CSV table of C-alpha atoms and ligand atoms in Angstrom, one decimal:
chain,number,residue,atom,x,y,z
A,47,MET,CA,-34.8,28.5,-76.6
A,48,THR,CA,-35.3,30.2,-73.3
A,49,LEU,CA,-38.4,28.8,-71.6
A,50,ALA,CA,-38.2,30.8,-68.3
A,51,LEU,CA,-36.1,33.5,-66.7
A,52,ALA,CA,-35.7,34.6,-63.1
A,53,VAL,CA,-33.4,37.4,-61.8
A,54,THR,CA,-32.1,38.3,-58.3
A,55,GLY,CA,-34.2,41.0,-56.7
A,56,ARG,CA,-36.9,40.7,-59.3
A,57,GLY,CA,-38.1,37.2,-59.5
A,58,LEU,CA,-39.7,35.8,-62.7
A,59,VAL,CA,-39.1,38.0,-65.7
A,60,ASP,CA,-40.3,37.8,-69.3
A,61,PRO,CA,-37.5,35.8,-71.1
A,62,THR,CA,-37.2,38.5,-73.8
A,63,GLU,CA,-36.6,41.3,-71.1
A,64,PRO,CA,-33.1,42.8,-70.9
A,65,VAL,CA,-31.7,42.0,-67.4
A,66,ILE,CA,-28.0,43.0,-67.5
A,67,ARG,CA,-26.9,46.7,-67.5
A,68,ALA,CA,-24.5,47.7,-70.3
A,69,ASP,CA,-21.9,48.8,-67.8
A,70,ASP,CA,-21.9,45.4,-66.0
A,71,ASP,CA,-18.3,44.1,-65.9
A,72,ALA,CA,-19.7,40.8,-67.2
A,73,LEU,CA,-20.1,42.5,-70.6
A,74,GLY,CA,-16.9,44.7,-70.7
A,75,ARG,CA,-14.4,42.2,-69.2
A,76,GLY,CA,-16.1,38.8,-69.2
A,77,ARG,CA,-16.2,39.0,-65.4
A,78,ALA,CA,-19.1,36.6,-64.6
A,79,VAL,CA,-19.4,33.0,-63.6
A,80,PHE,CA,-21.9,30.4,-64.6
A,81,GLU,CA,-23.2,26.9,-64.2
A,82,THR,CA,-25.2,24.7,-66.5
A,83,LEU,CA,-27.0,21.6,-65.3
A,84,ARG,CA,-29.6,19.1,-66.4
A,85,VAL,CA,-33.1,18.9,-65.1
A,86,TYR,CA,-34.5,15.3,-65.0
A,87,ALA,CA,-38.2,14.9,-64.5
A,88,GLY,CA,-38.4,18.4,-63.1
A,89,VAL,CA,-35.5,17.9,-60.6
A,90,PRO,CA,-32.1,19.6,-61.2
A,91,PHE,CA,-29.3,17.1,-60.9
A,92,ARG,CA,-26.9,18.0,-58.1
A,93,LEU,CA,-28.0,21.6,-57.9
A,94,SER,CA,-26.2,22.1,-54.5
A,95,GLN,CA,-22.9,20.9,-55.9
A,96,HIS,CA,-23.2,23.2,-58.9
A,97,LEU,CA,-24.0,26.1,-56.6
A,98,GLU,CA,-20.9,25.3,-54.5
A,99,ARG,CA,-18.9,25.4,-57.7
A,100,LEU,CA,-20.4,28.8,-58.6
A,101,VAL,CA,-19.3,30.1,-55.2
A,102,ARG,CA,-15.7,28.8,-55.8
A,103,SER,CA,-15.7,30.3,-59.3
A,104,SER,CA,-16.9,33.7,-57.9
A,105,ALA,CA,-14.0,33.7,-55.5
A,106,VAL,CA,-11.4,33.1,-58.3
A,107,VAL,CA,-12.9,35.8,-60.5
A,108,GLY,CA,-13.2,38.2,-57.5
A,109,ILE,CA,-16.9,38.6,-57.5
A,110,ARG,CA,-18.9,38.9,-54.3
A,111,GLN,CA,-20.2,35.5,-53.2
A,112,PRO,CA,-23.8,34.8,-54.4
A,113,ASP,CA,-26.6,34.0,-52.0
A,114,VAL,CA,-27.0,30.4,-53.0
A,115,ASP,CA,-30.4,30.1,-51.2
A,116,GLU,CA,-31.8,32.9,-53.3
A,117,LEU,CA,-30.4,31.3,-56.5
A,118,GLU,CA,-31.9,28.0,-55.6
A,119,ARG,CA,-35.3,29.6,-54.9
A,120,LEU,CA,-35.1,31.4,-58.3
A,121,ALA,CA,-34.2,28.1,-60.0
A,122,MET,CA,-37.3,26.4,-58.6
A,123,LEU,CA,-39.4,29.4,-59.5
A,124,ALA,CA,-38.1,29.4,-63.1
A,125,LEU,CA,-38.5,25.6,-63.4
A,126,GLY,CA,-42.1,25.8,-62.1
A,127,SER,CA,-42.9,28.6,-64.6
A,128,ALA,CA,-41.3,26.6,-67.5
A,129,GLY,CA,-43.4,23.6,-66.7
A,130,VAL,CA,-41.1,21.1,-68.4
A,131,HIS,CA,-39.7,17.8,-67.2
A,132,ASP,CA,-36.4,17.8,-69.0
A,133,ALA,CA,-34.4,20.9,-69.5
A,134,ALA,CA,-31.1,22.7,-69.1
A,135,LEU,CA,-30.8,25.1,-66.2
A,136,ARG,CA,-28.3,27.9,-66.6
A,137,LEU,CA,-27.2,30.1,-63.6
A,138,TYR,CA,-25.2,33.3,-64.2
A,139,TRP,CA,-23.6,35.5,-61.5
A,140,THR,CA,-22.1,38.7,-62.9
A,141,ALA,CA,-19.5,41.2,-61.4
A,142,GLY,CA,-22.1,44.0,-61.7
A,143,PRO,CA,-21.6,47.6,-62.7
A,144,PRO,CA,-19.0,49.8,-61.1
A,145,ALA,CA,-20.0,50.2,-57.4
A,146,GLY,CA,-23.1,48.3,-58.2
A,147,ASP,CA,-24.4,44.9,-57.2
A,148,PRO,CA,-23.8,41.6,-59.0
A,149,VAL,CA,-26.8,40.2,-60.9
A,150,GLY,CA,-27.9,36.6,-60.7
A,151,VAL,CA,-29.7,35.2,-63.7
A,152,VAL,CA,-31.5,31.9,-63.9
A,153,LEU,CA,-32.5,30.5,-67.3
A,154,VAL,CA,-34.5,27.4,-68.2
A,155,ALA,CA,-33.8,26.3,-71.7
A,156,ALA,CA,-34.7,23.3,-73.9
A,157,ILE,CA,-32.1,20.5,-74.2
A,158,PRO,CA,-30.5,21.1,-77.6
A,159,ASP,CA,-32.0,18.7,-80.2
A,160,TRP,CA,-28.6,17.8,-81.8
A,161,ILE,CA,-27.5,15.9,-78.7
A,162,GLU,CA,-29.3,12.6,-79.1
A,163,PRO,CA,-28.4,12.2,-82.8
A,164,ALA,CA,-24.8,13.0,-81.9
A,165,ARG,CA,-24.9,10.4,-79.1
A,166,ALA,CA,-26.1,7.8,-81.6
A,167,ARG,CA,-23.4,8.7,-84.1
A,168,GLY,CA,-20.5,9.5,-81.8
A,169,GLN,CA,-18.3,12.6,-82.0
A,170,ARG,CA,-15.0,13.2,-83.7
A,171,LEU,CA,-12.6,15.4,-81.8
A,172,LEU,CA,-9.6,17.5,-83.0
A,173,SER,CA,-6.8,18.0,-80.5
A,174,LEU,CA,-5.9,21.7,-80.2
A,175,LEU,CA,-3.2,23.4,-78.1
A,176,SER,CA,-4.4,25.2,-74.9
A,177,PRO,CA,-2.4,26.7,-72.1
A,178,ARG,CA,-2.7,24.6,-69.0
A,179,ARG,CA,-4.7,26.6,-66.4
A,180,SER,CA,-1.9,26.2,-63.9
A,181,ALA,CA,-2.6,29.2,-61.7
A,182,PRO,CA,-5.7,31.0,-60.2
A,183,TRP,CA,-5.3,34.0,-62.6
A,184,LEU,CA,-5.5,31.6,-65.5
A,185,LEU,CA,-8.9,30.6,-64.0
A,186,ALA,CA,-7.8,27.1,-63.1
A,187,GLY,CA,-10.9,24.9,-62.4
A,188,THR,CA,-13.2,27.9,-62.9
A,189,LYS,CA,-16.4,28.2,-64.9
A,190,SER,CA,-16.3,31.9,-65.9
A,191,THR,CA,-18.1,33.3,-68.9
A,192,SER,CA,-14.7,34.2,-70.4
A,193,TYR,CA,-15.2,31.2,-72.7
A,194,ALA,CA,-14.6,32.9,-76.1
A,195,ALA,CA,-11.3,31.0,-76.6
A,196,HIS,CA,-13.2,27.7,-75.9
A,197,MET,CA,-15.9,28.6,-78.4
A,198,ALA,CA,-13.2,29.6,-81.0
A,199,ALA,CA,-11.6,26.2,-80.5
A,200,GLU,CA,-14.9,24.5,-81.2
A,201,MET,CA,-15.4,26.6,-84.3
A,202,GLU,CA,-11.8,25.7,-85.5
A,203,ALA,CA,-12.6,22.0,-85.0
A,204,LYS,CA,-15.8,22.3,-86.9
A,205,ALA,CA,-14.2,24.3,-89.7
A,206,ARG,CA,-11.7,21.4,-90.1
A,207,GLY,CA,-14.5,18.8,-90.3
A,208,PHE,CA,-14.6,17.6,-86.7
A,209,ASP,CA,-17.4,17.8,-84.1
A,210,ASP,CA,-15.5,19.4,-81.2
A,211,ALA,CA,-12.1,20.2,-79.9
A,212,LEU,CA,-9.9,18.4,-77.3
A,213,PHE,CA,-7.4,20.5,-75.5
A,214,ASP,CA,-3.8,19.3,-74.9
A,215,ASP,CA,-1.1,21.5,-73.5
A,216,ALA,CA,2.3,22.4,-74.9
A,217,ASP,CA,3.8,19.1,-73.5
A,218,GLY,CA,1.1,17.0,-75.2
A,219,VAL,CA,-0.8,16.3,-71.9
A,220,VAL,CA,-4.5,15.8,-72.4
A,221,LEU,CA,-6.7,18.3,-70.6
A,222,GLU,CA,-10.4,18.6,-71.4
A,223,GLY,CA,-12.8,19.7,-74.1
A,224,PRO,CA,-14.1,23.3,-74.4
A,225,VAL,CA,-17.2,22.3,-72.4
A,226,THR,CA,-16.5,18.6,-71.5
A,227,ASN,CA,-14.3,16.3,-69.6
A,228,ILE,CA,-12.5,13.6,-71.6
A,229,TRP,CA,-12.4,9.9,-70.7
A,230,TRP,CA,-11.0,6.7,-72.4
A,231,ARG,CA,-10.9,3.0,-71.6
A,232,ALA,CA,-8.2,0.3,-71.9
A,233,GLY,CA,-9.5,-3.1,-70.8
A,234,SER,CA,-11.5,-2.5,-67.6
A,235,THR,CA,-9.6,0.7,-66.7
A,236,LEU,CA,-11.2,4.1,-67.3
A,237,SER,CA,-8.8,7.1,-67.4
A,238,THR,CA,-9.5,10.8,-67.2
A,239,PRO,CA,-7.2,13.8,-66.7
A,240,GLY,CA,-6.6,14.8,-63.0
A,241,LEU,CA,-8.0,17.9,-61.5
A,242,GLU,CA,-4.4,19.1,-60.6
A,243,LEU,CA,-4.1,19.9,-64.3
A,244,GLY,CA,-6.3,23.0,-63.7
A,245,ILE,CA,-9.3,21.4,-65.6
A,246,LEU,CA,-12.8,21.9,-64.5
A,247,ALA,CA,-14.0,19.5,-61.8
A,248,GLY,CA,-17.0,18.3,-63.8
A,249,GLU,CA,-20.0,17.3,-61.8
A,250,THR,CA,-20.7,14.6,-64.4
A,251,ARG,CA,-17.1,13.5,-64.1
A,252,ALA,CA,-17.6,13.1,-60.3
A,253,ALA,CA,-20.8,11.1,-60.8
A,254,LEU,CA,-19.1,8.8,-63.3
A,255,ILE,CA,-16.2,8.2,-60.9
A,256,GLU,CA,-18.8,7.1,-58.3
A,257,LEU,CA,-20.6,4.9,-60.8
A,258,ALA,CA,-17.6,3.2,-62.5
A,259,GLY,CA,-16.9,0.7,-59.7
A,260,SER,CA,-20.4,-0.8,-59.6
A,261,LEU,CA,-20.0,-1.4,-63.4
A,262,GLY,CA,-16.7,-3.3,-62.9
A,263,TYR,CA,-14.4,-0.5,-64.0
A,264,ASP,CA,-11.5,1.1,-62.1
A,265,VAL,CA,-10.7,4.7,-62.6
A,266,THR,CA,-7.2,6.3,-62.9
A,267,GLU,CA,-6.8,10.1,-62.8
A,268,GLY,CA,-3.5,11.8,-63.7
A,269,ALA,CA,-1.4,13.4,-66.5
A,270,PHE,CA,-1.6,11.4,-69.7
A,271,MET,CA,0.1,12.1,-73.0
A,272,LEU,CA,-2.2,12.4,-76.0
A,273,ASP,CA,0.1,10.2,-78.0
A,274,ALA,CA,-0.2,7.4,-75.5
A,275,VAL,CA,-4.0,7.7,-75.4
A,276,LEU,CA,-4.2,7.5,-79.2
A,277,ARG,CA,-2.0,4.4,-79.1
A,278,ASP,CA,-3.6,2.5,-76.2
A,279,ALA,CA,-7.2,3.5,-75.7
A,280,GLU,CA,-9.9,1.1,-76.9
A,281,GLU,CA,-12.8,3.5,-76.4
A,282,ALA,CA,-13.2,7.2,-75.7
A,283,PHE,CA,-16.1,9.5,-74.5
A,284,THR,CA,-16.7,12.9,-73.0
A,285,SER,CA,-18.8,13.9,-70.1
A,286,SER,CA,-20.8,17.0,-69.3
A,287,SER,CA,-24.0,18.0,-67.6
A,288,VAL,CA,-26.1,18.7,-70.7
A,289,ARG,CA,-24.4,16.2,-73.1
A,290,GLU,CA,-24.1,13.6,-70.4
A,291,VAL,CA,-21.9,10.7,-71.7
A,292,MET,CA,-21.0,11.3,-75.3
A,293,PRO,CA,-19.2,8.5,-77.3
A,294,VAL,CA,-16.1,9.6,-79.2
A,295,VAL,CA,-15.5,7.8,-82.5
A,296,GLY,CA,-12.3,9.6,-83.4
A,297,ILE,CA,-9.5,11.9,-82.1
A,298,ASP,CA,-7.4,13.4,-84.9
A,299,GLU,CA,-6.7,10.6,-87.4
A,300,ARG,CA,-7.3,7.8,-84.9
A,301,THR,CA,-10.7,6.2,-85.0
A,302,PHE,CA,-12.4,4.4,-82.1
A,303,ALA,CA,-15.0,1.6,-82.2
A,304,ARG,CA,-18.0,2.2,-80.1
A,305,GLY,CA,-17.4,0.5,-76.7
A,306,PRO,CA,-19.5,-0.7,-73.8
A,307,ALA,CA,-18.3,1.8,-71.1
A,308,ALA,CA,-19.9,4.9,-72.6
A,309,ALA,CA,-23.3,3.2,-73.0
A,310,GLU,CA,-23.2,1.6,-69.6
A,311,LEU,CA,-22.2,4.8,-67.9
A,312,GLN,CA,-24.9,6.8,-69.8
A,313,THR,CA,-27.6,4.3,-68.6
A,314,ALA,CA,-26.2,4.4,-65.0
A,315,LEU,CA,-26.1,8.2,-65.0
A,316,ARG,CA,-29.7,8.4,-66.1
A,317,GLN,CA,-30.7,5.9,-63.3
A,318,LEU,CA,-28.7,7.9,-60.7
A,319,ALA,CA,-30.3,11.2,-61.9
A,320,GLY,CA,-33.7,9.6,-61.6
A,321,SER,CA,-33.1,8.6,-58.0
A,322,PRO,CA,-34.1,11.0,-55.3
A,323,GLY,CA,-31.5,12.6,-53.1
A,324,VAL,CA,-28.4,12.2,-55.3
B,242,PLP,C1,-14.2,23.3,-69.6
B,242,PLP,C2,-15.2,22.4,-69.1
B,242,PLP,N1,-14.8,21.1,-68.7
B,242,PLP,C3,-15.7,20.2,-68.2
B,242,PLP,C4,-17.1,20.5,-68.2
B,242,PLP,C5,-18.1,19.5,-67.7
B,242,PLP,O1,-18.5,19.8,-66.4
B,242,PLP,P1,-20.0,19.3,-65.9
B,242,PLP,O2,-19.9,17.8,-65.9
B,242,PLP,O3,-20.0,19.8,-64.5
B,242,PLP,O4,-21.0,19.9,-66.8
B,242,PLP,C6,-17.5,21.8,-68.6
B,242,PLP,C7,-18.9,22.1,-68.5
B,242,PLP,O5,-19.4,23.0,-69.1
B,242,PLP,C8,-16.6,22.7,-69.0
B,242,PLP,O6,-17.0,23.9,-69.4
């Protein structure tokens, strides 16, 4: 549910108002970029890092660079208007109509209520083939709104009785989920696919890498075969801004017991997010 809406050049707008023109290339060609982040006690977690990623994504999609100060002002305006402590903040930056200007849209939405029950239960993932985003024109590391293939993968996983998809490439190398980064643990080593695979550089992934050491884990990043993960991992979980650290209790036919790392990292992430200046 949208709680507040703000738009570049307009400020606060009624959340039911149309704000994108029908000839905006965001609609016709999916040429827009976006960010989703969590708001903890009224403060967006790592807003400046998300804005920097929005700028990088805009460059890859070929959209004029957004004015990050204006988007930040709009974000604070929308959050003030929504008047909620915990929320999801979504920022969109469109290509705009032909010869027209890009549009920046800031939405404040409620945190989906399926997340905490799913965290308590753990999720089951289905591995699905995805081309490795090995070049800029395949939108490597880019958060564009051309996510229909990601959503179709999630639908496919659900249709087959799983909770979500996990992408691996044609060589069987593990990549990421449709909207998450993937992690697993063997002993005290946490592993996650490396950014050189063209996956999204998740801000939650970055925060967990910072936190792991203080919890006694070391982190390895790289190219890992799904077969080896299914054979060797003792625990698995995903990370994303809105879902945070989500335990994984199965990948394909392999089941995983709930382990300590996901729970410890989730607690540490909440503590970090509650600390000023992170
Ligand atoms: C493809 C993909 N990978 C990973 C993530 C996790 O990124 P973050 O932790 O910044 O939310 C997302 C977030 O939506 C995503 O879309």
